[in-house]
């Protein structure tokens, strides 16, 4: 029986399938400007700003044809920094399939949460709970990680396991970086050093995981 942290260490010991430092627009991420917010490149980083309360804006990883890339089993991580003070959330939408997806969020005031959205309804998989490993406040950098392997979901922050859950409702889909506003806006964050490791077929059967 292995730990979640050990499983992730095994994965990141190899070269990532994808690395993007966001120093320029690679054309591999959705970008644009809307009434509710914007996604753009500035200061050698990917920026997301949310202008309205209770909205989350994701940007999906795209292929050369500007289509969403589907992933099944993977580990992904990115360095994220808030630019604004109102508490908001940063993290990932993953196994995005149409309007269905999982969402792992890390709040600016030091909490984490995991949900899934199926046919317009959100279901809580892990409620908000405090994680001391999170560097709180704006201008603090947090490395957010997410392992999705078979039905196993592991969220990490700064190398610390934040939550472990299991769910089988969504088998594959896209991966998106996301920023969310809660009861105050605007919320703005920027991202650097995105890395993704595909693990399907590379590591055999999923390990038995304990916290």
mmCIF file of C-alpha atoms in Angstrom:
data_model
loop_
_atom_site.group_PDB
_atom_site.id
_atom_site.type_symbol
_atom_site.label_atom_id
_atom_site.label_comp_id
_atom_site.label_asym_id
_atom_site.label_seq_id
_atom_site.Cartn_x
_atom_site.Cartn_y
_atom_site.Cartn_z
ATOM 1 C CA UNK A 1 0.000 0.000 0.000
ATOM 2 C CA UNK A 2 1.453 3.355 -1.019
ATOM 3 C CA UNK A 3 0.701 6.916 -0.007
ATOM 4 C CA UNK A 4 -0.724 9.574 -2.275
ATOM 5 C CA UNK A 5 2.409 11.685 -1.821
ATOM 6 C CA UNK A 6 4.650 8.764 -2.813
ATOM 7 C CA UNK A 7 2.535 8.101 -5.897
ATOM 8 C CA UNK A 8 2.924 11.709 -7.026
ATOM 9 C CA UNK A 9 6.662 11.638 -6.322
ATOM 10 C CA UNK A 10 6.969 8.595 -8.607
ATOM 11 C CA UNK A 11 5.136 10.403 -11.393
ATOM 12 C CA UNK A 12 7.039 13.695 -11.268
ATOM 13 C CA UNK A 13 10.385 11.884 -11.250
ATOM 14 C CA UNK A 14 9.878 11.536 -15.029
ATOM 15 C CA UNK A 15 9.706 14.282 -17.657
ATOM 16 C CA UNK A 16 6.250 15.882 -17.985
ATOM 17 C CA UNK A 17 4.128 15.245 -21.050
ATOM 18 C CA UNK A 18 3.395 18.976 -21.255
ATOM 19 C CA UNK A 19 5.209 22.006 -19.892
ATOM 20 C CA UNK A 20 4.054 25.587 -20.424
ATOM 21 C CA UNK A 21 5.701 28.516 -18.639
ATOM 22 C CA UNK A 22 3.118 31.002 -20.036
ATOM 23 C CA UNK A 23 5.828 33.493 -20.986
ATOM 24 C CA UNK A 24 4.086 33.921 -24.327
ATOM 25 C CA UNK A 25 0.776 32.973 -25.887
ATOM 26 C CA UNK A 26 1.293 29.429 -27.165
ATOM 27 C CA UNK A 27 -2.212 29.266 -28.623
ATOM 28 C CA UNK A 28 -2.886 26.245 -26.442
ATOM 29 C CA UNK A 29 -5.264 27.909 -23.961
ATOM 30 C CA UNK A 30 -8.639 29.546 -24.374
ATOM 31 C CA UNK A 31 -8.345 33.317 -24.084
ATOM 32 C CA UNK A 32 -10.657 36.274 -24.541
ATOM 33 C CA UNK A 33 -12.611 39.055 -22.876
ATOM 34 C CA UNK A 34 -16.226 38.927 -21.717
ATOM 35 C CA UNK A 35 -18.569 40.903 -19.497
ATOM 36 C CA UNK A 36 -17.870 38.559 -16.566
ATOM 37 C CA UNK A 37 -14.079 38.559 -16.950
ATOM 38 C CA UNK A 38 -11.041 37.927 -19.126
ATOM 39 C CA UNK A 39 -8.195 35.520 -19.865
ATOM 40 C CA UNK A 40 -5.007 36.996 -21.305
ATOM 41 C CA UNK A 41 -1.185 36.968 -21.247
ATOM 42 C CA UNK A 42 0.747 39.709 -19.469
ATOM 43 C CA UNK A 43 4.046 40.008 -17.537
ATOM 44 C CA UNK A 44 5.178 36.600 -18.811
ATOM 45 C CA UNK A 45 2.244 34.831 -17.163
ATOM 46 C CA UNK A 46 -1.325 33.700 -17.871
ATOM 47 C CA UNK A 47 -3.821 36.069 -16.251
ATOM 48 C CA UNK A 48 -7.457 35.394 -15.346
ATOM 49 C CA UNK A 49 -9.748 38.079 -13.934
ATOM 50 C CA UNK A 50 -13.326 37.485 -12.733
ATOM 51 C CA UNK A 51 -15.461 40.628 -12.679
ATOM 52 C CA UNK A 52 -18.706 39.297 -11.172
ATOM 53 C CA UNK A 53 -19.561 37.518 -7.923
ATOM 54 C CA UNK A 54 -20.231 33.772 -7.799
ATOM 55 C CA UNK A 55 -18.606 33.094 -11.174
ATOM 56 C CA UNK A 56 -15.735 30.757 -12.061
ATOM 57 C CA UNK A 57 -13.796 31.276 -15.305
ATOM 58 C CA UNK A 58 -11.797 28.315 -16.656
ATOM 59 C CA UNK A 59 -9.350 28.180 -19.548
ATOM 60 C CA UNK A 60 -9.055 24.798 -21.278
ATOM 61 C CA UNK A 61 -5.910 23.206 -22.667
ATOM 62 C CA UNK A 62 -6.212 23.029 -26.483
ATOM 63 C CA UNK A 63 -4.513 21.090 -29.288
ATOM 64 C CA UNK A 64 -3.096 22.403 -32.582
ATOM 65 C CA UNK A 65 -6.594 22.483 -34.086
ATOM 66 C CA UNK A 66 -7.823 24.611 -31.149
ATOM 67 C CA UNK A 67 -9.909 21.713 -29.852
ATOM 68 C CA UNK A 68 -10.084 20.572 -26.244
ATOM 69 C CA UNK A 69 -7.594 17.830 -25.369
ATOM 70 C CA UNK A 70 -9.068 14.816 -23.552
ATOM 71 C CA UNK A 71 -7.165 13.241 -20.679
ATOM 72 C CA UNK A 72 -8.020 10.175 -18.612
ATOM 73 C CA UNK A 73 -5.314 9.578 -15.993
ATOM 74 C CA UNK A 74 -2.823 12.332 -15.193
ATOM 75 C CA UNK A 75 -1.065 14.474 -12.631
ATOM 76 C CA UNK A 76 -1.063 18.237 -13.209
ATOM 77 C CA UNK A 77 0.401 21.183 -11.317
ATOM 78 C CA UNK A 78 0.708 24.932 -11.729
ATOM 79 C CA UNK A 79 2.078 27.897 -9.749
ATOM 80 C CA UNK A 80 -0.736 30.323 -8.925
ATOM 81 C CA UNK A 81 -0.743 33.813 -7.387
ATOM 82 C CA UNK A 82 -3.660 36.090 -6.452
ATOM 83 C CA UNK A 83 -3.378 39.746 -7.459
ATOM 84 C CA UNK A 84 -6.408 40.980 -5.502
ATOM 85 C CA UNK A 85 -7.567 40.879 -1.874
ATOM 86 C CA UNK A 86 -11.207 39.650 -1.992
ATOM 87 C CA UNK A 87 -11.178 35.930 -1.098
ATOM 88 C CA UNK A 88 -11.499 33.863 -4.268
ATOM 89 C CA UNK A 89 -10.614 30.407 -5.527
ATOM 90 C CA UNK A 90 -7.932 29.077 -7.871
ATOM 91 C CA UNK A 91 -7.531 25.562 -9.147
ATOM 92 C CA UNK A 92 -8.582 23.119 -11.844
ATOM 93 C CA UNK A 93 -11.617 21.951 -13.750
ATOM 94 C CA UNK A 94 -10.814 18.435 -14.945
ATOM 95 C CA UNK A 95 -12.320 15.585 -16.936
ATOM 96 C CA UNK A 96 -14.388 18.325 -18.546
ATOM 97 C CA UNK A 97 -16.984 16.736 -20.837
ATOM 98 C CA UNK A 98 -19.602 19.169 -22.097
ATOM 99 C CA UNK A 99 -21.145 20.741 -18.999
ATOM 100 C CA UNK A 100 -19.903 17.942 -16.729
ATOM 101 C CA UNK A 101 -16.632 18.187 -14.808
ATOM 102 C CA UNK A 102 -14.816 17.950 -11.484
ATOM 103 C CA UNK A 103 -13.500 21.114 -9.816
ATOM 104 C CA UNK A 104 -10.701 21.423 -7.235
ATOM 105 C CA UNK A 105 -10.427 24.900 -5.699
ATOM 106 C CA UNK A 106 -7.956 26.497 -3.276
ATOM 107 C CA UNK A 107 -9.183 29.652 -1.559
ATOM 108 C CA UNK A 108 -7.146 32.750 -0.879
ATOM 109 C CA UNK A 109 -7.875 32.455 2.856
ATOM 110 C CA UNK A 110 -6.476 28.935 3.171
ATOM 111 C CA UNK A 111 -9.196 26.369 2.391
ATOM 112 C CA UNK A 112 -9.657 23.609 -0.210
ATOM 113 C CA UNK A 113 -12.733 21.958 -1.748
ATOM 114 C CA UNK A 114 -13.657 19.334 -4.352
ATOM 115 C CA UNK A 115 -16.950 19.139 -6.274
ATOM 116 C CA UNK A 116 -18.390 17.563 -9.397
ATOM 117 C CA UNK A 117 -20.947 19.047 -11.771
ATOM 118 C CA UNK A 118 -23.297 16.649 -13.554
ATOM 119 C CA UNK A 119 -26.151 17.916 -15.730
ATOM 120 C CA UNK A 120 -26.102 21.326 -14.087
ATOM 121 C CA UNK A 121 -26.031 20.084 -10.485
ATOM 122 C CA UNK A 122 -23.035 20.366 -8.149
ATOM 123 C CA UNK A 123 -22.248 17.578 -5.688
ATOM 124 C CA UNK A 124 -19.751 18.071 -2.886
ATOM 125 C CA UNK A 125 -17.022 15.401 -2.849
ATOM 126 C CA UNK A 126 -14.881 17.065 -0.184
ATOM 127 C CA UNK A 127 -16.168 20.118 1.740
ATOM 128 C CA UNK A 128 -14.217 23.286 2.405
ATOM 129 C CA UNK A 129 -11.553 22.579 5.016
ATOM 130 C CA UNK A 130 -8.507 24.449 6.273
ATOM 131 C CA UNK A 131 -5.053 23.558 4.943
ATOM 132 C CA UNK A 132 -2.140 25.217 6.812
ATOM 133 C CA UNK A 133 0.196 24.561 3.851
ATOM 134 C CA UNK A 134 -1.556 27.267 1.787
ATOM 135 C CA UNK A 135 0.265 30.617 1.611
ATOM 136 C CA UNK A 136 -2.634 33.035 2.161
ATOM 137 C CA UNK A 137 -3.172 36.552 0.868
ATOM 138 C CA UNK A 138 -2.419 38.223 -2.435
ATOM 139 C CA UNK A 139 1.043 38.044 -4.029
ATOM 140 C CA UNK A 140 1.718 34.663 -2.380
ATOM 141 C CA UNK A 141 2.652 31.801 -4.739
ATOM 142 C CA UNK A 142 1.015 28.397 -4.264
ATOM 143 C CA UNK A 143 1.796 25.288 -6.294
ATOM 144 C CA UNK A 144 -1.521 23.542 -6.878
ATOM 145 C CA UNK A 145 -1.471 19.889 -7.917
ATOM 146 C CA UNK A 146 -4.104 17.364 -8.938
ATOM 147 C CA UNK A 147 -3.841 13.595 -9.490
ATOM 148 C CA UNK A 148 -6.675 11.875 -11.371
ATOM 149 C CA UNK A 149 -6.084 8.146 -11.793
ATOM 150 C CA UNK A 150 -8.958 5.764 -12.547
ATOM 151 C CA UNK A 151 -11.506 6.754 -9.847
ATOM 152 C CA UNK A 152 -8.923 8.287 -7.502
ATOM 153 C CA UNK A 153 -8.703 12.069 -7.017
ATOM 154 C CA UNK A 154 -5.895 13.649 -4.977
ATOM 155 C CA UNK A 155 -5.532 17.401 -4.534
ATOM 156 C CA UNK A 156 -2.278 18.941 -3.288
ATOM 157 C CA UNK A 157 -0.978 22.391 -2.369
ATOM 158 C CA UNK A 158 2.735 23.106 -2.061
ATOM 159 C CA UNK A 159 3.503 19.396 -2.013
ATOM 160 C CA UNK A 160 1.072 18.618 0.812
ATOM 161 C CA UNK A 161 -1.894 16.292 0.209
ATOM 162 C CA UNK A 162 -5.000 18.433 0.699
ATOM 163 C CA UNK A 163 -7.738 15.894 -0.023
ATOM 164 C CA UNK A 164 -8.364 12.380 -1.342
ATOM 165 C CA UNK A 165 -11.645 11.245 -2.901
ATOM 166 C CA UNK A 166 -13.015 8.631 -5.256
ATOM 167 C CA UNK A 167 -15.620 9.049 -7.984
ATOM 168 C CA UNK A 168 -16.416 7.247 -11.239
ATOM 169 C CA UNK A 169 -19.055 9.454 -12.873
ATOM 170 C CA UNK A 170 -16.768 11.129 -15.452
ATOM 171 C CA UNK A 171 -14.258 8.883 -17.227
ATOM 172 C CA UNK A 172 -12.249 11.424 -19.259
ATOM 173 C CA UNK A 173 -12.238 15.001 -20.480
ATOM 174 C CA UNK A 174 -10.397 18.275 -20.687
ATOM 175 C CA UNK A 175 -8.176 20.015 -18.146
ATOM 176 C CA UNK A 176 -8.652 23.701 -17.341
ATOM 177 C CA UNK A 177 -7.030 26.233 -15.044
ATOM 178 C CA UNK A 178 -9.743 28.172 -13.216
ATOM 179 C CA UNK A 179 -10.309 31.271 -11.066
ATOM 180 C CA UNK A 180 -13.516 31.841 -9.120
ATOM 181 C CA UNK A 181 -15.095 34.786 -7.304
ATOM 182 C CA UNK A 182 -17.283 34.141 -4.274
ATOM 183 C CA UNK A 183 -19.320 36.973 -2.730
ATOM 184 C CA UNK A 184 -16.924 39.758 -3.788
ATOM 185 C CA UNK A 185 -15.335 40.750 -7.108
ATOM 186 C CA UNK A 186 -13.132 41.380 -8.963
ATOM 187 C CA UNK A 187 -10.797 38.464 -8.315
ATOM 188 C CA UNK A 188 -7.600 38.254 -10.352
ATOM 189 C CA UNK A 189 -4.839 35.642 -10.392
ATOM 190 C CA UNK A 190 -1.904 34.743 -12.600
ATOM 191 C CA UNK A 191 -0.301 31.390 -13.424
ATOM 192 C CA UNK A 192 3.194 30.139 -14.241
ATOM 193 C CA UNK A 193 4.948 26.802 -14.784
ATOM 194 C CA UNK A 194 2.114 24.497 -15.855
ATOM 195 C CA UNK A 195 3.126 20.837 -16.073
ATOM 196 C CA UNK A 196 1.075 17.722 -16.876
ATOM 197 C CA UNK A 197 2.086 14.071 -16.760
ATOM 198 C CA UNK A 198 -0.121 11.508 -18.496
ATOM 199 C CA UNK A 199 0.028 8.333 -16.422
ATOM 200 C CA UNK A 200 -2.256 5.972 -18.337
ATOM 201 C CA UNK A 201 -0.183 3.067 -19.631
ATOM 202 C CA UNK A 202 3.015 4.464 -18.130
ATOM 203 C CA UNK A 203 2.673 3.241 -14.565
ATOM 204 C CA UNK A 204 0.468 0.156 -14.906
ATOM 205 C CA UNK A 205 -2.500 -0.380 -12.614
ATOM 206 C CA UNK A 206 -3.356 2.434 -10.191
ATOM 207 C CA UNK A 207 -1.606 2.083 -6.849
ATOM 208 C CA UNK A 208 -3.554 1.377 -3.666
ATOM 209 C CA UNK A 209 -3.486 4.745 -1.977
ATOM 210 C CA UNK A 210 -3.756 5.857 1.610
ATOM 211 C CA UNK A 211 -3.473 9.466 2.881
#
